[in-house]
Amino acid sequence: MAQTILVTGSTSGFGRLTVETLARQGYIVFAGMRAVAGKNAPAAEELRALADREHLTLHIIEIDITDDASVEQAIASLVGITGRLDVVVNNAGIAYSGPLEAFTLKQVQQQFDTNVFGMWRVNRAALPHMRKQGSGLLLQIGSIAGRVALPFLGLYGATKFALEGLTESYRDELAPFGIDAAIIEPGTYPTPIDAKHQVAADTERAALYQTALDAFMTPFYAENRSATPPDSQEVADAVARVIAQPAGKRPLHTVVATVAQREAPQAVNDAVTQATQSFFEMLDLPLVTLAPKGEKQELKT
Ligand SMILES: NC(=O)c1ccc[n+]([C@@H]2O[C@H](COP(=O)([O-])OP(=O)(O)OC[C@H]3O[C@@H](n4cnc5c(N)ncnc54)[C@H](OP(=O)(O)O)[C@@H]3O)[C@@H](O)[C@H]2O)c1
């Protein structure tokens, strides 16, 4: 039976490409988006038309990940339709850029409310269903900015660092229930996130950093603005590859980026994996790892 997948934030960018890619691969896909009857009605209509044209099992589902009731209702209605939920792709996100001291606390809360608490809400609503099934995958869209700390993207990066830690803890905690967790770490891609991004509200303080900000941002985003920008489909394909791998065999981290952006986050991943393993060994801590299908769950001590 085809797996049921929810992708949050499917109106544009990686989310849009991911739902199209997964639906074409034969999955039952729920394209999550907010304001389906409002500002996102055209995006919803385009996906419905695509589903009709290509005979895809692609449903649109209303979900605002900053709203508890919206998240709970979306998961309940999805499970009401298919009876199960195999994969959640926590893709919805927003980006704030600017010097840390120029953000208001309200902006900091908004950035975390979407990128971190939003993922948390969705996973919290999804997990009871996955636990009942004895299987599932929580797949977060992180960022290379969650592996390498960057100036002027520090607030956004902090939310992506948070996703890293949470994904690792989910992975350890959920293995005994047969549930997997993993994270995709894209580099910079020319999606609409750039046009939608928010800047620090305290313009007086922000102005003090403007020269340094420009000196960092211009080369950092140079490839996106070049004649041959990176192709966002690479991220959708990486999501599909991770989903297609069997439980117990999926990589915890997957960096998807140009060669220049890939090396350092990959080195961080390798070092973290090795250091975490030796931490558990040194302290004699128990760690359950997800067993491939048909094999016994392994308790490493
Ligand atoms: N592009 C990059 O370079 C890059 C690199 C690394 C990681 N990422 C991550 O990739 C993910 C997707 O971003 P993208 O680049 O594809 O940008 P995007 O095109 O702007 O997509 C973001 C999606 O998130 C949705 N969203 C935002 N707040 C939401 C909420 N409260 N409830 C439901 N949906 C919400 C947006 O919906 P609306 O249309 O309604 O706003 C949109 O569908 C994000 O998590 C981002 O941090 C992007």
mmCIF file of C-alpha atoms and ligand atoms in Angstrom:
data_model
loop_
_atom_site.group_PDB
_atom_site.id
_atom_site.type_symbol
_atom_site.label_atom_id
_atom_site.label_comp_id
_atom_site.label_asym_id
_atom_site.label_seq_id
_atom_site.Cartn_x
_atom_site.Cartn_y
_atom_site.Cartn_z
ATOM 1 C CA MET A 1 0.000 0.000 0.000
ATOM 2 C CA ALA A 2 1.282 3.500 -0.882
ATOM 3 C CA GLN A 3 2.595 5.524 2.046
ATOM 4 C CA THR A 4 0.752 8.637 3.198
ATOM 5 C CA ILE A 5 2.922 11.755 3.399
ATOM 6 C CA LEU A 6 2.204 15.228 4.758
ATOM 7 C CA VAL A 7 4.410 18.086 3.532
ATOM 8 C CA THR A 8 3.954 21.421 5.308
ATOM 9 C CA GLY A 9 4.487 24.697 3.430
ATOM 10 C CA SER A 10 3.653 23.441 -0.077
ATOM 11 C CA THR A 11 2.729 26.725 -1.745
ATOM 12 C CA SER A 12 6.178 27.375 -3.194
ATOM 13 C CA GLY A 13 9.878 26.504 -3.134
ATOM 14 C CA PHE A 14 11.042 23.135 -1.797
ATOM 15 C CA GLY A 15 7.599 22.208 -0.455
ATOM 16 C CA ARG A 16 5.896 22.662 -3.793
ATOM 17 C CA LEU A 17 8.580 20.669 -5.644
ATOM 18 C CA THR A 18 8.523 17.987 -2.955
ATOM 19 C CA VAL A 19 4.779 17.352 -3.163
ATOM 20 C CA GLU A 20 4.956 17.168 -6.954
ATOM 21 C CA THR A 21 7.946 14.810 -6.828
ATOM 22 C CA LEU A 22 6.459 12.491 -4.207
ATOM 23 C CA ALA A 23 3.012 12.393 -5.825
ATOM 24 C CA ARG A 24 4.599 11.473 -9.170
ATOM 25 C CA GLN A 25 6.414 8.638 -7.401
ATOM 26 C CA GLY A 26 3.045 7.167 -6.390
ATOM 27 C CA TYR A 27 2.764 8.236 -2.754
ATOM 28 C CA ILE A 28 -0.480 9.525 -1.244
ATOM 29 C CA VAL A 29 0.517 13.142 -0.672
ATOM 30 C CA PHE A 30 -1.117 15.822 1.427
ATOM 31 C CA ALA A 31 0.110 19.258 0.392
ATOM 32 C CA GLY A 32 -0.150 21.296 3.582
ATOM 33 C CA MET A 33 -0.666 25.037 3.279
ATOM 34 C CA ARG A 34 -2.243 27.890 5.199
ATOM 35 C CA ALA A 35 -4.907 30.225 3.758
ATOM 36 C CA VAL A 36 -6.111 27.681 1.179
ATOM 37 C CA ALA A 37 -9.228 29.751 0.522
ATOM 38 C CA GLY A 38 -7.320 33.041 0.821
ATOM 39 C CA LYS A 39 -3.928 34.155 -0.486
ATOM 40 C CA ASN A 40 -2.851 30.605 -1.327
ATOM 41 C CA ALA A 41 -5.964 29.722 -3.366
ATOM 42 C CA PRO A 42 -4.023 29.993 -6.682
ATOM 43 C CA ALA A 43 -1.265 27.648 -5.417
ATOM 44 C CA ALA A 44 -3.894 25.158 -4.210
ATOM 45 C CA GLU A 45 -5.698 25.340 -7.560
ATOM 46 C CA GLU A 46 -2.492 24.742 -9.515
ATOM 47 C CA LEU A 47 -1.763 21.617 -7.484
ATOM 48 C CA ARG A 48 -5.338 20.356 -7.869
ATOM 49 C CA ALA A 49 -5.085 20.876 -11.633
ATOM 50 C CA LEU A 50 -1.744 19.027 -11.692
ATOM 51 C CA ALA A 51 -3.271 16.131 -9.743
ATOM 52 C CA ASP A 52 -6.172 15.911 -12.236
ATOM 53 C CA ARG A 53 -3.920 16.162 -15.257
ATOM 54 C CA GLU A 54 -1.444 13.530 -14.110
ATOM 55 C CA HIS A 55 -3.878 11.366 -12.091
ATOM 56 C CA LEU A 56 -1.935 11.880 -8.867
ATOM 57 C CA THR A 57 -3.146 11.168 -5.347
ATOM 58 C CA LEU A 58 -2.429 14.688 -4.191
ATOM 59 C CA HIS A 59 -4.730 16.332 -1.658
ATOM 60 C CA ILE A 60 -4.608 19.926 -0.445
ATOM 61 C CA ILE A 61 -4.894 20.312 3.310
ATOM 62 C CA GLU A 62 -5.234 23.502 5.352
ATOM 63 C CA ILE A 63 -2.536 23.739 8.023
ATOM 64 C CA ASP A 64 -1.099 26.790 9.733
ATOM 65 C CA ILE A 65 1.744 25.404 11.805
ATOM 66 C CA THR A 66 1.604 28.328 14.254
ATOM 67 C CA ASP A 67 -1.953 27.421 15.233
ATOM 68 C CA ASP A 68 -2.609 24.435 17.558
ATOM 69 C CA ALA A 69 -6.208 23.932 16.420
ATOM 70 C CA SER A 70 -5.286 24.114 12.722
ATOM 71 C CA VAL A 71 -2.531 21.517 13.164
ATOM 72 C CA GLU A 72 -4.690 19.122 15.164
ATOM 73 C CA GLN A 73 -7.559 19.441 12.709
ATOM 74 C CA ALA A 74 -5.288 18.849 9.706
ATOM 75 C CA ILE A 75 -3.781 15.669 11.145
ATOM 76 C CA ALA A 76 -7.179 14.365 12.279
ATOM 77 C CA SER A 77 -8.784 14.958 8.891
ATOM 78 C CA LEU A 78 -5.811 13.437 7.012
ATOM 79 C CA VAL A 79 -5.900 10.301 9.169
ATOM 80 C CA GLY A 80 -9.692 10.281 8.759
ATOM 81 C CA ILE A 81 -9.199 9.999 4.979
ATOM 82 C CA THR A 82 -6.330 7.500 4.740
ATOM 83 C CA GLY A 83 -6.381 5.826 8.155
ATOM 84 C CA ARG A 84 -2.638 6.392 8.540
ATOM 85 C CA LEU A 85 0.261 8.844 8.390
ATOM 86 C CA ASP A 86 3.638 7.447 7.382
ATOM 87 C CA VAL A 87 5.814 10.515 6.846
ATOM 88 C CA VAL A 88 5.747 14.146 7.930
ATOM 89 C CA VAL A 89 8.039 16.503 6.012
ATOM 90 C CA ASN A 90 8.402 19.548 8.252
ATOM 91 C CA ASN A 91 9.226 21.996 5.497
ATOM 92 C CA ALA A 92 7.225 25.167 6.308
ATOM 93 C CA GLY A 93 9.546 27.928 7.431
ATOM 94 C CA ILE A 94 10.285 31.625 7.376
ATOM 95 C CA ALA A 95 13.560 33.512 7.481
ATOM 96 C CA TYR A 96 14.581 36.603 9.409
ATOM 97 C CA SER A 97 17.864 38.280 8.607
ATOM 98 C CA GLY A 98 19.787 41.042 10.301
ATOM 99 C CA PRO A 99 22.058 41.699 13.269
ATOM 100 C CA LEU A 100 20.938 39.870 16.396
ATOM 101 C CA GLU A 101 20.665 42.953 18.605
ATOM 102 C CA ALA A 102 18.342 44.695 16.128
ATOM 103 C CA PHE A 103 15.524 42.121 16.419
ATOM 104 C CA THR A 104 12.693 42.735 18.841
ATOM 105 C CA LEU A 105 11.825 39.908 21.207
ATOM 106 C CA LYS A 106 8.515 39.592 19.373
ATOM 107 C CA GLN A 107 10.400 38.886 16.127
ATOM 108 C CA VAL A 108 12.543 36.284 17.877
ATOM 109 C CA GLN A 109 9.386 34.599 19.145
ATOM 110 C CA GLN A 110 7.793 34.698 15.680
ATOM 111 C CA GLN A 111 10.870 33.161 14.071
ATOM 112 C CA PHE A 112 10.868 30.322 16.596
ATOM 113 C CA ASP A 113 7.089 29.954 16.543
ATOM 114 C CA THR A 114 7.151 28.928 12.898
ATOM 115 C CA ASN A 115 10.445 27.140 12.431
ATOM 116 C CA VAL A 116 10.713 25.303 15.766
ATOM 117 C CA PHE A 117 7.411 25.316 17.653
ATOM 118 C CA GLY A 118 5.561 24.778 14.365
ATOM 119 C CA MET A 119 7.490 21.578 13.716
ATOM 120 C CA TRP A 120 6.887 20.589 17.329
ATOM 121 C CA ARG A 121 3.102 21.073 17.011
ATOM 122 C CA VAL A 122 2.937 19.003 13.852
ATOM 123 C CA ASN A 123 5.058 16.175 15.246
ATOM 124 C CA ARG A 124 3.128 16.143 18.524
ATOM 125 C CA ALA A 125 -0.130 15.736 16.600
ATOM 126 C CA ALA A 126 1.313 13.095 14.251
ATOM 127 C CA LEU A 127 3.125 10.875 16.750
ATOM 128 C CA PRO A 128 0.156 9.115 18.413
ATOM 129 C CA HIS A 129 -0.892 7.835 14.954
ATOM 130 C CA MET A 130 2.626 6.728 14.063
ATOM 131 C CA ARG A 131 3.026 5.008 17.421
ATOM 132 C CA LYS A 132 -0.222 3.109 16.858
ATOM 133 C CA GLN A 133 1.089 1.976 13.457
ATOM 134 C CA GLY A 134 4.504 1.062 14.910
ATOM 135 C CA SER A 135 6.181 3.005 12.105
ATOM 136 C CA GLY A 136 6.696 6.500 10.719
ATOM 137 C CA LEU A 137 9.228 9.122 9.735
ATOM 138 C CA LEU A 138 9.630 12.700 10.953
ATOM 139 C CA LEU A 139 11.718 14.472 8.338
ATOM 140 C CA GLN A 140 12.789 18.010 9.144
ATOM 141 C CA ILE A 141 14.045 20.587 6.630
ATOM 142 C CA GLY A 142 17.000 22.138 8.437
ATOM 143 C CA SER A 143 19.717 24.208 6.817
ATOM 144 C CA ILE A 144 23.476 24.463 6.530
ATOM 145 C CA ALA A 145 22.848 27.541 8.742
ATOM 146 C CA GLY A 146 21.954 25.029 11.461
ATOM 147 C CA ARG A 147 25.410 23.449 11.230
ATOM 148 C CA VAL A 148 27.658 26.453 10.679
ATOM 149 C CA ALA A 149 26.899 29.665 12.619
ATOM 150 C CA LEU A 150 26.623 32.637 10.275
ATOM 151 C CA PRO A 151 26.498 36.376 10.966
ATOM 152 C CA PHE A 152 23.244 38.197 10.141
ATOM 153 C CA LEU A 153 21.497 34.842 9.774
ATOM 154 C CA GLY A 154 22.013 34.029 13.438
ATOM 155 C CA LEU A 155 18.361 34.153 14.459
ATOM 156 C CA TYR A 156 17.243 31.991 11.550
ATOM 157 C CA GLY A 157 20.247 29.732 12.142
ATOM 158 C CA ALA A 158 19.336 29.333 15.813
ATOM 159 C CA THR A 159 15.992 27.805 14.788
ATOM 160 C CA LYS A 160 17.788 25.403 12.459
ATOM 161 C CA PHE A 161 20.351 24.479 15.151
ATOM 162 C CA ALA A 162 17.342 23.735 17.367
ATOM 163 C CA LEU A 163 15.919 21.398 14.714
ATOM 164 C CA GLU A 164 19.230 19.518 14.670
ATOM 165 C CA GLY A 165 19.166 18.778 18.391
ATOM 166 C CA LEU A 166 15.477 17.953 18.421
ATOM 167 C CA THR A 167 15.792 15.595 15.453
ATOM 168 C CA GLU A 168 18.623 13.686 17.148
ATOM 169 C CA SER A 169 16.630 13.358 20.366
ATOM 170 C CA TYR A 170 13.480 12.311 18.464
ATOM 171 C CA ARG A 171 15.557 9.686 16.693
ATOM 172 C CA ASP A 172 16.783 8.143 19.940
ATOM 173 C CA GLU A 173 13.477 8.420 21.808
ATOM 174 C CA LEU A 174 11.260 7.157 18.995
ATOM 175 C CA ALA A 175 13.319 4.162 17.837
ATOM 176 C CA PRO A 176 11.684 1.805 20.372
ATOM 177 C CA PHE A 177 8.324 2.656 18.758
ATOM 178 C CA GLY A 178 9.627 1.894 15.258
ATOM 179 C CA ILE A 179 9.568 5.588 14.317
ATOM 180 C CA ASP A 180 12.413 7.300 12.495
ATOM 181 C CA ALA A 181 13.628 10.925 12.466
ATOM 182 C CA ALA A 182 16.029 12.602 10.058
ATOM 183 C CA ILE A 183 17.007 16.031 8.799
ATOM 184 C CA ILE A 184 17.803 17.485 5.375
ATOM 185 C CA GLU A 185 20.289 20.384 5.396
ATOM 186 C CA PRO A 186 19.975 22.492 2.243
ATOM 187 C CA GLY A 187 22.440 25.157 1.226
ATOM 188 C CA THR A 188 21.207 28.385 -0.381
ATOM 189 C CA TYR A 189 18.691 27.915 -3.204
ATOM 190 C CA PRO A 190 16.773 30.635 -5.076
ATOM 191 C CA THR A 191 13.281 29.986 -3.684
ATOM 192 C CA PRO A 192 10.656 32.624 -2.760
ATOM 193 C CA ILE A 193 11.950 32.556 0.853
ATOM 194 C CA ASP A 194 14.281 35.394 -0.078
ATOM 195 C CA ALA A 195 11.458 37.680 -1.250
ATOM 196 C CA LYS A 196 9.359 36.804 1.817
ATOM 197 C CA HIS A 197 12.139 37.256 4.385
ATOM 198 C CA GLN A 198 11.755 39.656 7.313
ATOM 199 C CA VAL A 199 14.391 42.132 8.444
ATOM 200 C CA ALA A 200 15.286 43.276 11.941
ATOM 201 C CA ALA A 201 12.731 45.809 13.200
ATOM 202 C CA ASP A 202 15.124 48.150 15.028
ATOM 203 C CA THR A 203 16.389 49.967 11.940
ATOM 204 C CA GLU A 204 18.526 52.381 13.961
ATOM 205 C CA ARG A 205 20.604 49.561 15.435
ATOM 206 C CA ALA A 206 20.549 47.596 12.164
ATOM 207 C CA ALA A 207 22.040 50.565 10.300
ATOM 208 C CA LEU A 208 25.189 50.301 12.429
ATOM 209 C CA TYR A 209 25.883 46.896 10.852
ATOM 210 C CA GLN A 210 24.866 47.628 7.255
ATOM 211 C CA THR A 211 28.351 47.660 5.727
ATOM 212 C CA ALA A 212 29.343 44.379 7.375
ATOM 213 C CA LEU A 213 25.977 42.816 6.505
ATOM 214 C CA ASP A 214 26.364 43.676 2.814
ATOM 215 C CA ALA A 215 29.949 42.412 2.828
ATOM 216 C CA PHE A 216 28.720 39.032 4.087
ATOM 217 C CA MET A 217 25.405 38.643 2.253
ATOM 218 C CA THR A 218 26.625 39.571 -1.232
ATOM 219 C CA PRO A 219 29.155 36.732 -1.594
ATOM 220 C CA PHE A 220 27.049 34.321 0.472
ATOM 221 C CA TYR A 221 24.114 34.558 -1.966
ATOM 222 C CA ALA A 222 26.229 35.116 -5.100
ATOM 223 C CA GLU A 223 25.466 31.708 -6.634
ATOM 224 C CA ASN A 224 21.709 32.195 -6.197
ATOM 225 C CA ARG A 225 21.939 35.399 -8.203
ATOM 226 C CA SER A 226 24.272 33.990 -10.851
ATOM 227 C CA ALA A 227 23.314 32.910 -14.360
ATOM 228 C CA THR A 228 23.444 29.280 -13.183
ATOM 229 C CA PRO A 229 21.796 29.191 -9.749
ATOM 230 C CA PRO A 230 21.498 25.901 -7.857
ATOM 231 C CA ASP A 231 18.394 23.856 -8.736
ATOM 232 C CA SER A 232 15.843 23.600 -5.887
ATOM 233 C CA GLN A 233 14.674 20.258 -7.283
ATOM 234 C CA GLU A 234 17.838 18.777 -5.707
ATOM 235 C CA VAL A 235 16.227 19.245 -2.286
ATOM 236 C CA ALA A 236 12.943 17.611 -3.321
ATOM 237 C CA ASP A 237 14.905 14.680 -4.771
ATOM 238 C CA ALA A 238 16.920 14.327 -1.543
ATOM 239 C CA VAL A 239 13.682 14.246 0.491
ATOM 240 C CA ALA A 240 12.328 11.537 -1.809
ATOM 241 C CA ARG A 241 15.540 9.501 -1.506
ATOM 242 C CA VAL A 242 15.502 9.582 2.292
ATOM 243 C CA ILE A 243 11.823 8.564 2.385
ATOM 244 C CA ALA A 244 12.456 5.700 -0.033
ATOM 245 C CA GLN A 245 15.159 4.174 2.148
ATOM 246 C CA PRO A 246 14.027 1.513 4.598
ATOM 247 C CA ALA A 247 13.554 2.353 8.267
ATOM 248 C CA GLY A 248 16.770 1.750 10.169
ATOM 249 C CA LYS A 249 18.880 2.519 7.088
ATOM 250 C CA ARG A 250 18.149 6.215 6.641
ATOM 251 C CA PRO A 251 20.920 8.751 7.250
ATOM 252 C CA LEU A 252 20.315 11.077 10.205
ATOM 253 C CA HIS A 253 21.728 14.074 8.273
ATOM 254 C CA THR A 254 21.646 14.791 4.557
ATOM 255 C CA VAL A 255 23.438 17.891 3.289
ATOM 256 C CA VAL A 256 22.139 19.126 -0.083
ATOM 257 C CA ALA A 257 24.288 21.967 -1.346
ATOM 258 C CA THR A 258 26.903 23.057 -3.846
ATOM 259 C CA VAL A 259 30.364 21.577 -3.348
ATOM 260 C CA ALA A 260 31.618 24.812 -1.751
ATOM 261 C CA GLN A 261 28.737 24.912 0.757
ATOM 262 C CA ARG A 262 28.647 21.177 1.424
ATOM 263 C CA GLU A 263 32.062 20.429 2.880
ATOM 264 C CA ALA A 264 31.900 22.210 6.260
ATOM 265 C CA PRO A 265 28.362 21.084 7.272
ATOM 266 C CA GLN A 266 29.292 17.541 6.277
ATOM 267 C CA ALA A 267 32.420 17.730 8.452
ATOM 268 C CA VAL A 268 30.279 18.979 11.368
ATOM 269 C CA ASN A 269 27.856 16.083 10.836
ATOM 270 C CA ASP A 270 30.667 13.530 10.836
ATOM 271 C CA ALA A 271 32.263 15.013 13.956
ATOM 272 C CA VAL A 272 28.926 15.231 15.818
ATOM 273 C CA THR A 273 28.032 11.639 14.960
ATOM 274 C CA GLN A 274 31.382 10.346 16.164
ATOM 275 C CA ALA A 275 31.446 12.501 19.305
ATOM 276 C CA THR A 276 27.866 11.569 20.244
ATOM 277 C CA GLN A 277 28.636 7.902 19.875
ATOM 278 C CA SER A 278 31.713 8.110 22.071
ATOM 279 C CA PHE A 279 29.765 10.191 24.646
ATOM 280 C CA PHE A 280 27.228 7.375 24.965
ATOM 281 C CA GLU A 281 29.997 4.787 25.160
ATOM 282 C CA MET A 282 32.074 6.694 27.746
ATOM 283 C CA LEU A 283 29.060 7.209 30.018
ATOM 284 C CA ASP A 284 27.749 3.707 29.433
ATOM 285 C CA LEU A 285 24.394 5.096 28.333
ATOM 286 C CA PRO A 286 21.752 2.890 26.723
ATOM 287 C CA LEU A 287 20.798 3.789 23.172
ATOM 288 C CA VAL A 288 18.083 2.072 21.161
ATOM 289 C CA THR A 289 18.592 2.251 17.404
ATOM 290 C CA LEU A 290 15.853 1.664 14.868
ATOM 291 C CA ALA A 291 16.109 -1.832 13.451
ATOM 292 C CA PRO A 292 15.649 -2.500 9.744
ATOM 293 C CA LYS A 293 12.286 -4.196 9.048
ATOM 294 C CA GLY A 294 12.180 -7.805 10.225
ATOM 295 C CA GLU A 295 15.206 -7.425 12.487
ATOM 296 C CA LYS A 296 15.123 -7.071 16.254
ATOM 297 C CA GLN A 297 15.418 -3.572 17.748
ATOM 298 C CA GLU A 298 18.940 -3.159 19.033
ATOM 299 C CA LEU A 299 19.740 -1.801 22.482
ATOM 300 C CA LYS A 300 23.333 -0.546 22.442
ATOM 301 C CA THR A 301 24.912 -0.211 25.873
HETATM 302 N N1 LIG B 1 15.795 28.409 0.093
HETATM 303 C C1 LIG B 1 16.877 28.181 0.799
HETATM 304 O O1 LIG B 1 17.960 28.622 0.470
HETATM 305 C C2 LIG B 1 16.775 27.330 2.056
HETATM 306 C C3 LIG B 1 17.972 26.811 2.562
HETATM 307 C C4 LIG B 1 17.928 26.001 3.689
HETATM 308 C C5 LIG B 1 16.717 25.705 4.266
HETATM 309 N N2 LIG B 1 15.554 26.214 3.751
HETATM 310 C C6 LIG B 1 14.300 25.829 4.399
HETATM 311 O O2 LIG B 1 13.455 25.197 3.482
HETATM 312 C C7 LIG B 1 12.109 25.311 3.899
HETATM 313 C C8 LIG B 1 11.258 25.744 2.739
HETATM 314 O O3 LIG B 1 11.648 27.045 2.342
HETATM 315 P P1 LIG B 1 11.719 27.548 0.837
HETATM 316 O O4 LIG B 1 13.094 28.027 0.621
HETATM 317 O O5 LIG B 1 11.140 26.557 -0.074
HETATM 318 O O6 LIG B 1 10.816 28.888 0.946
HETATM 319 P P2 LIG B 1 9.331 29.257 0.532
HETATM 320 O O7 LIG B 1 9.144 29.043 -0.924
HETATM 321 O O8 LIG B 1 9.100 30.612 1.093
HETATM 322 O O9 LIG B 1 8.442 28.186 1.292
HETATM 323 C C9 LIG B 1 8.115 28.298 2.644
HETATM 324 C C10 LIG B 1 6.763 27.663 2.854
HETATM 325 O O10 LIG B 1 6.460 27.697 4.254
HETATM 326 C C11 LIG B 1 5.131 28.152 4.372
HETATM 327 N N3 LIG B 1 4.833 28.706 5.685
HETATM 328 C C12 LIG B 1 5.427 29.730 6.336
HETATM 329 N N4 LIG B 1 4.826 29.936 7.521
HETATM 330 C C13 LIG B 1 3.829 29.008 7.625
HETATM 331 C C14 LIG B 1 2.856 28.703 8.587
HETATM 332 N N5 LIG B 1 2.753 29.409 9.723
HETATM 333 N N6 LIG B 1 2.015 27.673 8.376
HETATM 334 C C15 LIG B 1 2.095 26.965 7.238
HETATM 335 N N7 LIG B 1 2.977 27.215 6.256
HETATM 336 C C16 LIG B 1 3.832 28.225 6.451
HETATM 337 C C17 LIG B 1 4.984 29.188 3.258
HETATM 338 O O11 LIG B 1 3.619 29.478 3.044
HETATM 339 P P3 LIG B 1 3.092 30.911 2.540
HETATM 340 O O12 LIG B 1 3.216 30.881 1.044
HETATM 341 O O13 LIG B 1 1.670 30.945 3.027
HETATM 342 O O14 LIG B 1 3.955 31.947 3.183
HETATM 343 C C18 LIG B 1 5.636 28.413 2.113
HETATM 344 O O15 LIG B 1 4.732 27.482 1.593
HETATM 345 C C19 LIG B 1 12.114 26.284 5.077
HETATM 346 O O16 LIG B 1 12.050 25.557 6.288
HETATM 347 C C20 LIG B 1 13.458 26.966 4.942
HETATM 348 O O17 LIG B 1 13.928 27.437 6.174
HETATM 349 C C21 LIG B 1 15.561 27.023 2.656
#
